[in-house]
Amino acid sequence: MVTEITKLENSYEEAFRTLQGRSKNSRGSWLPHLREKAMERFAELGFPSVKDEEWKYTNVAPIARIDFRPLLLADAVAPGSDANRLADFTCAEAAQSQLVFVNGVLRGDLSSLTALPEEVVAIDLSQALTNPGYSEIAREHLARYADYVANGFTALNTAFVDGGAFVYLPKSVTVKAPLHLLFISDGNRLATFPRVLIVAEENASATLIESYASTSDADYFTNAVVEVVLKDGARLEHYKVQRESAQAFHIATTMAELGPNTSYDATAITFGAALSRHDIHVTMDHEGAECWVDGLYLVTGNQHTDTHSVIDHRKPHCTSHQLYKGILDGKSRAVFNGKIFVRHDAQKTDALQTNKNLLLSNEARVDTKPQLEILADDVKCAHGAAVGQIDQDELFYLETRGIHHDLARNLLTYGFAEEVIGKIKIDSIRAELDEAVLNRLNARLEA
Amino acid sequence: MLEIKDLHAGIDGNEILKGINLTVKKGEIHAIMGPNGSGKSTLAKVLAGHPAYQVTKGEILYEGKNLLAMAPDERAREGVFMAFQYPIEVPGVSNAQFLRLAYNEKRKHLGEEELDPLEFKDLLKERAKVVEMDASFMTRSVNEGFSGGEKKRNEILQMAVLEPKLAVLDETDSGLDIDALRIVAGGINQLHSPENAVILVTHYQRLLDYVVPQYVHVLANGRIAKEGGKELALELEQKGYDWLKTTATETSGATVRAS
Ligand SMILES: Nc1ncnc2c1ncn2[C@@H]1O[C@H](COP(=O)(O)OP(=O)(O)O)[C@@H](O)[C@H]1O
Ligand SMILES: [Mg+2]
């Protein structure tokens, strides 16, 4: 075991040395230094094991076992993703406000930002790090929230910080067009490390779509870290849409730091990947913040998906809403672990957490664990979890109206998911989900 | 159109229907009355194909075909409709979406073009008039948060959209105030034609003042205890069901002894 892991870490190590060598002269010393520390930490931590309480139900041994090659080592990955094939993954609403990354590399030819107000910054992270206008902002926030000391995956991502997106929303700007960050991967055995930093100044307001997709059925590994910083009164609607290839591994961390009177509305949609894990951590360390941390996972076959969320109420008068719904078919497996902390100071906290799962097959399985830890005494908190199957009375009712058995099941499945689908304000994403849920079983019907 | 012959059915080994015979022809309206627990809803559900009930004996012919061999959705597409005594709530599915899907399933079955949401909206608007239902009900989830009376009206709206050949309405009148009863009854009368048939399952005779049946069958203890014309409903209204229960028990006792 030990030798195997050592060998594999050497593969990342090799790429890491190449990266550090390249950026030696061109950048300030803090970034290579940060990477160095992160890489050291990764060497110590390695990948988590199921003995770690936080990874109890999600075995990442398959990721450790495969010799993924970071982009730096992968020789000229086929450009593959041409504009035509991208059409399946872009959003009509964001045609002029998208950054497209193919195998980790920002593709100017596929991106367009003309719909964004001039003062909004959405550039490659590596560019931001060298730009005197933004490097200070980047330095102030990058890796401040995503803790690479505690988490091996975050450490590995941080060791490879290079490309990615830097989004800066100046004071009071309102961005109408949703900004779409689209990460496409199609390289076999490729490891990419998307990194996103979003800083919204006072009263800025925007919508972000962060999506992951593949034009192939490659067995790549995405290890993403997104840090969101909202200053006083800022508002962000954040959609994460994960539809990686069926062979892919997707590990992602979202860290959101909410300032006073901010609003952060997150919705995570998970369809793809053989194995996926999303850690979302929202910190409310200022009064008057409100967040929604919602999600929908739809898995089938042998897919495994894990959501770990932390909503940390540290100051009074903050509100959090959480609704995660899961639909599981085949032999799929889902994990939901949601922690809500209400710290000593966080009086008048209002927190509601719900996780509901619909099992469409007898072989699917869910492990759900909502957790509330309340130290303040004047709070309103509730949580609940449920795992169920299609209701037979509802099914019979639909059938007596002439609706075929499979379609009736779809319709009920759709009804189950609607609570999350219905809140999505981007029409193209909602339409895609409608399709996915309603037609999934149609496929069965026709088969 | 419908021929029920010596139907025995039950649930988990308990026999509830103990030999029902009933023939319904095109254009007819039948009322099935009887005390609580006599098996009226069981009969309706067996007609609709509820999977929890087992038919242990007898047969049901619908348009000459073996109804019992057909799945519930198939029966519906062939024109059998049951209005539920307790309509089911379907969260997250809008009434319009549900009705359109059901309507299109039937069109497909008949080899007709499906209607898109806009075309269907017009049709729905027309049909909703039958039960004077407001457009706001179409965007709401099916029956969710509807009052008892609204749910019953929604059942008749579904009937108006699907235009069944055989409609079995299970206590559609219960829980309706007098205005709603008049609306629902008016709807049923509008939908009834010489080409279709209606079976009204009811406990009270007040619905029958508005929708007048040619035949009344009284169910007691899983059997048809008495049959007659519409006057029978009035007689029941005056006498109640108690006298029937005794008769039925006696009959059933006799059967037991005989067997
Ligand atoms: N799902 C069921 N499980 C057990 N018994 C049932 C069930 N449904 C009906 N029954 C029994 O069958 C009998 C007839 O019920 P039902 O058909 O609902 O009567 P009605 O509609 O005439 O009031 C009653 O004794 C009732 O308790
Ligand atoms: Mg009944």
mmCIF file of C-alpha atoms in Angstrom, chain A residues 58-196:
data_model
loop_
_atom_site.group_PDB
_atom_site.id
_atom_site.type_symbol
_atom_site.label_atom_id
_atom_site.label_comp_id
_atom_site.label_asym_id
_atom_site.label_seq_id
_atom_site.Cartn_x
_atom_site.Cartn_y
_atom_site.Cartn_z
ATOM 1 C CA THR A 58 -16.746 7.642 0.080
ATOM 2 C CA ASN A 59 -13.783 5.574 -0.878
ATOM 3 C CA VAL A 60 -11.396 7.553 -3.068
ATOM 4 C CA ALA A 61 -8.959 4.679 -3.485
ATOM 5 C CA PRO A 62 -9.827 4.531 -7.231
ATOM 6 C CA ILE A 63 -8.509 8.081 -7.571
ATOM 7 C CA ALA A 64 -5.336 7.232 -5.691
ATOM 8 C CA ARG A 65 -4.882 4.064 -7.704
ATOM 9 C CA ILE A 66 -4.998 5.619 -11.178
ATOM 10 C CA ASP A 67 -1.943 7.377 -12.522
ATOM 11 C CA PHE A 68 -3.653 10.617 -13.495
ATOM 12 C CA ARG A 69 -1.455 13.014 -15.356
ATOM 13 C CA PRO A 70 -1.691 16.688 -14.570
ATOM 14 C CA LEU A 71 -2.048 18.723 -17.720
ATOM 15 C CA LEU A 72 1.554 19.847 -17.527
ATOM 16 C CA LEU A 73 2.675 16.312 -18.201
ATOM 17 C CA ALA A 74 -0.004 15.265 -20.598
ATOM 18 C CA ASP A 75 1.400 15.960 -24.013
ATOM 19 C CA ALA A 76 -0.697 18.168 -26.178
ATOM 20 C CA VAL A 77 -4.122 16.919 -25.263
ATOM 21 C CA ALA A 78 -6.341 16.674 -28.294
ATOM 22 C CA PRO A 79 -8.066 20.016 -28.712
ATOM 23 C CA GLY A 80 -11.207 18.001 -29.394
ATOM 24 C CA SER A 81 -13.701 20.428 -27.991
ATOM 25 C CA ASP A 82 -14.672 22.547 -30.911
ATOM 26 C CA ALA A 83 -17.351 25.160 -30.760
ATOM 27 C CA ASN A 84 -19.984 22.826 -32.214
ATOM 28 C CA ARG A 85 -19.637 20.215 -29.563
ATOM 29 C CA LEU A 86 -19.722 22.870 -26.888
ATOM 30 C CA ALA A 87 -23.257 23.797 -27.791
ATOM 31 C CA ASP A 88 -24.559 21.033 -25.544
ATOM 32 C CA PHE A 89 -22.951 22.583 -22.531
ATOM 33 C CA THR A 90 -23.190 26.316 -22.997
ATOM 34 C CA CYS A 91 -26.161 28.317 -21.732
ATOM 35 C CA ALA A 92 -28.046 30.530 -24.138
ATOM 36 C CA GLU A 93 -28.333 33.174 -21.426
ATOM 37 C CA ALA A 94 -24.548 33.333 -21.109
ATOM 38 C CA ALA A 95 -23.505 33.190 -24.776
ATOM 39 C CA GLN A 96 -21.745 36.534 -24.389
ATOM 40 C CA SER A 97 -20.635 36.047 -20.812
ATOM 41 C CA GLN A 98 -18.735 32.796 -20.682
ATOM 42 C CA LEU A 99 -15.240 31.600 -20.029
ATOM 43 C CA VAL A 100 -14.578 28.168 -21.453
ATOM 44 C CA PHE A 101 -11.750 26.031 -20.127
ATOM 45 C CA VAL A 102 -10.776 22.941 -22.035
ATOM 46 C CA ASN A 103 -8.716 20.487 -20.037
ATOM 47 C CA GLY A 104 -7.903 23.258 -17.615
ATOM 48 C CA VAL A 105 -6.792 25.798 -20.182
ATOM 49 C CA LEU A 106 -8.793 28.953 -20.815
ATOM 50 C CA ARG A 107 -9.793 29.096 -24.462
ATOM 51 C CA GLY A 108 -10.144 32.676 -25.625
ATOM 52 C CA ASP A 109 -11.532 31.495 -28.959
ATOM 53 C CA LEU A 110 -14.480 29.837 -27.230
ATOM 54 C CA SER A 111 -15.061 32.539 -24.642
ATOM 55 C CA SER A 112 -16.880 35.839 -24.811
ATOM 56 C CA LEU A 113 -17.469 38.517 -22.223
ATOM 57 C CA THR A 114 -19.155 41.236 -24.239
ATOM 58 C CA ALA A 115 -22.351 41.078 -22.196
ATOM 59 C CA LEU A 116 -20.563 41.967 -18.978
ATOM 60 C CA PRO A 117 -20.356 45.556 -17.758
ATOM 61 C CA GLU A 118 -16.935 47.007 -18.535
ATOM 62 C CA GLU A 119 -15.851 47.317 -14.933
ATOM 63 C CA VAL A 120 -16.413 43.628 -14.212
ATOM 64 C CA VAL A 121 -13.273 41.542 -14.305
ATOM 65 C CA ALA A 122 -13.404 37.926 -15.423
ATOM 66 C CA ILE A 123 -9.960 36.723 -16.445
ATOM 67 C CA ASP A 124 -7.660 33.788 -16.232
ATOM 68 C CA LEU A 125 -6.412 33.407 -12.690
ATOM 69 C CA SER A 126 -2.784 33.190 -13.762
ATOM 70 C CA GLN A 127 -3.236 36.507 -15.522
ATOM 71 C CA ALA A 128 -4.740 38.078 -12.407
ATOM 72 C CA LEU A 129 -1.780 36.920 -10.371
ATOM 73 C CA THR A 130 0.646 38.860 -12.552
ATOM 74 C CA ASN A 131 -1.562 41.875 -13.183
ATOM 75 C CA PRO A 132 -0.579 44.696 -10.818
ATOM 76 C CA GLY A 133 -4.232 45.806 -10.728
ATOM 77 C CA TYR A 134 -5.525 42.515 -9.335
ATOM 78 C CA SER A 135 -2.617 40.611 -7.891
ATOM 79 C CA GLU A 136 -3.102 42.223 -4.492
ATOM 80 C CA ILE A 137 -6.769 41.265 -4.398
ATOM 81 C CA ALA A 138 -5.905 37.756 -5.488
ATOM 82 C CA ARG A 139 -3.198 37.513 -2.906
ATOM 83 C CA GLU A 140 -5.474 38.833 -0.181
ATOM 84 C CA HIS A 141 -8.085 36.140 -0.794
ATOM 85 C CA LEU A 142 -6.637 33.178 -2.624
ATOM 86 C CA ALA A 143 -6.316 30.095 -0.419
ATOM 87 C CA ARG A 144 -7.539 32.086 2.601
ATOM 88 C CA TYR A 145 -10.787 30.157 2.839
ATOM 89 C CA ALA A 146 -10.101 26.787 1.276
ATOM 90 C CA ASP A 147 -8.003 25.112 3.913
ATOM 91 C CA TYR A 148 -5.249 23.066 2.355
ATOM 92 C CA VAL A 149 -3.912 22.086 5.741
ATOM 93 C CA ALA A 150 -6.894 19.919 6.603
ATOM 94 C CA ASN A 151 -7.843 18.481 3.240
ATOM 95 C CA GLY A 152 -5.606 16.503 0.906
ATOM 96 C CA PHE A 153 -7.604 17.329 -2.211
ATOM 97 C CA THR A 154 -7.538 21.042 -1.458
ATOM 98 C CA ALA A 155 -3.811 20.752 -0.796
ATOM 99 C CA LEU A 156 -3.287 19.091 -4.171
ATOM 100 C CA ASN A 157 -5.390 21.714 -5.949
ATOM 101 C CA THR A 158 -3.513 24.505 -4.208
ATOM 102 C CA ALA A 159 -0.179 22.966 -5.159
ATOM 103 C CA PHE A 160 -1.271 23.331 -8.782
ATOM 104 C CA VAL A 161 -2.798 26.812 -8.644
ATOM 105 C CA ASP A 162 -2.151 28.269 -12.036
ATOM 106 C CA GLY A 163 -5.021 28.637 -14.464
ATOM 107 C CA GLY A 164 -8.626 29.110 -13.495
ATOM 108 C CA ALA A 165 -10.916 32.075 -13.164
ATOM 109 C CA PHE A 166 -10.585 35.306 -11.309
ATOM 110 C CA VAL A 167 -13.822 37.243 -11.058
ATOM 111 C CA TYR A 168 -13.972 40.651 -9.523
ATOM 112 C CA LEU A 169 -17.205 42.569 -9.117
ATOM 113 C CA PRO A 170 -16.564 46.175 -8.175
ATOM 114 C CA LYS A 171 -18.693 48.099 -5.736
ATOM 115 C CA SER A 172 -22.392 48.381 -6.579
ATOM 116 C CA VAL A 173 -22.155 46.742 -9.983
ATOM 117 C CA THR A 174 -25.177 44.739 -11.069
ATOM 118 C CA VAL A 175 -24.432 42.090 -13.640
ATOM 119 C CA LYS A 176 -27.530 40.975 -15.518
ATOM 120 C CA ALA A 177 -26.087 38.293 -17.749
ATOM 121 C CA PRO A 178 -25.085 35.193 -15.816
ATOM 122 C CA LEU A 179 -21.358 34.591 -15.953
ATOM 123 C CA HIS A 180 -20.726 31.031 -17.063
ATOM 124 C CA LEU A 181 -17.486 29.270 -16.195
ATOM 125 C CA LEU A 182 -17.479 26.110 -18.240
ATOM 126 C CA PHE A 183 -14.870 23.464 -17.561
ATOM 127 C CA ILE A 184 -14.666 20.835 -20.262
ATOM 128 C CA SER A 185 -12.487 17.793 -19.905
ATOM 129 C CA ASP A 186 -11.928 15.088 -22.442
ATOM 130 C CA GLY A 187 -8.448 13.729 -21.843
ATOM 131 C CA ASN A 188 -8.055 10.169 -20.695
ATOM 132 C CA ARG A 189 -6.264 9.868 -17.389
ATOM 133 C CA LEU A 190 -5.951 13.628 -17.190
ATOM 134 C CA ALA A 191 -5.981 15.515 -13.903
ATOM 135 C CA THR A 192 -7.151 19.115 -13.891
ATOM 136 C CA PHE A 193 -7.217 21.537 -11.005
ATOM 137 C CA PRO A 194 -9.771 24.259 -11.722
ATOM 138 C CA ARG A 195 -9.444 27.124 -9.307
ATOM 139 C CA VAL A 196 -11.884 29.985 -9.051
#
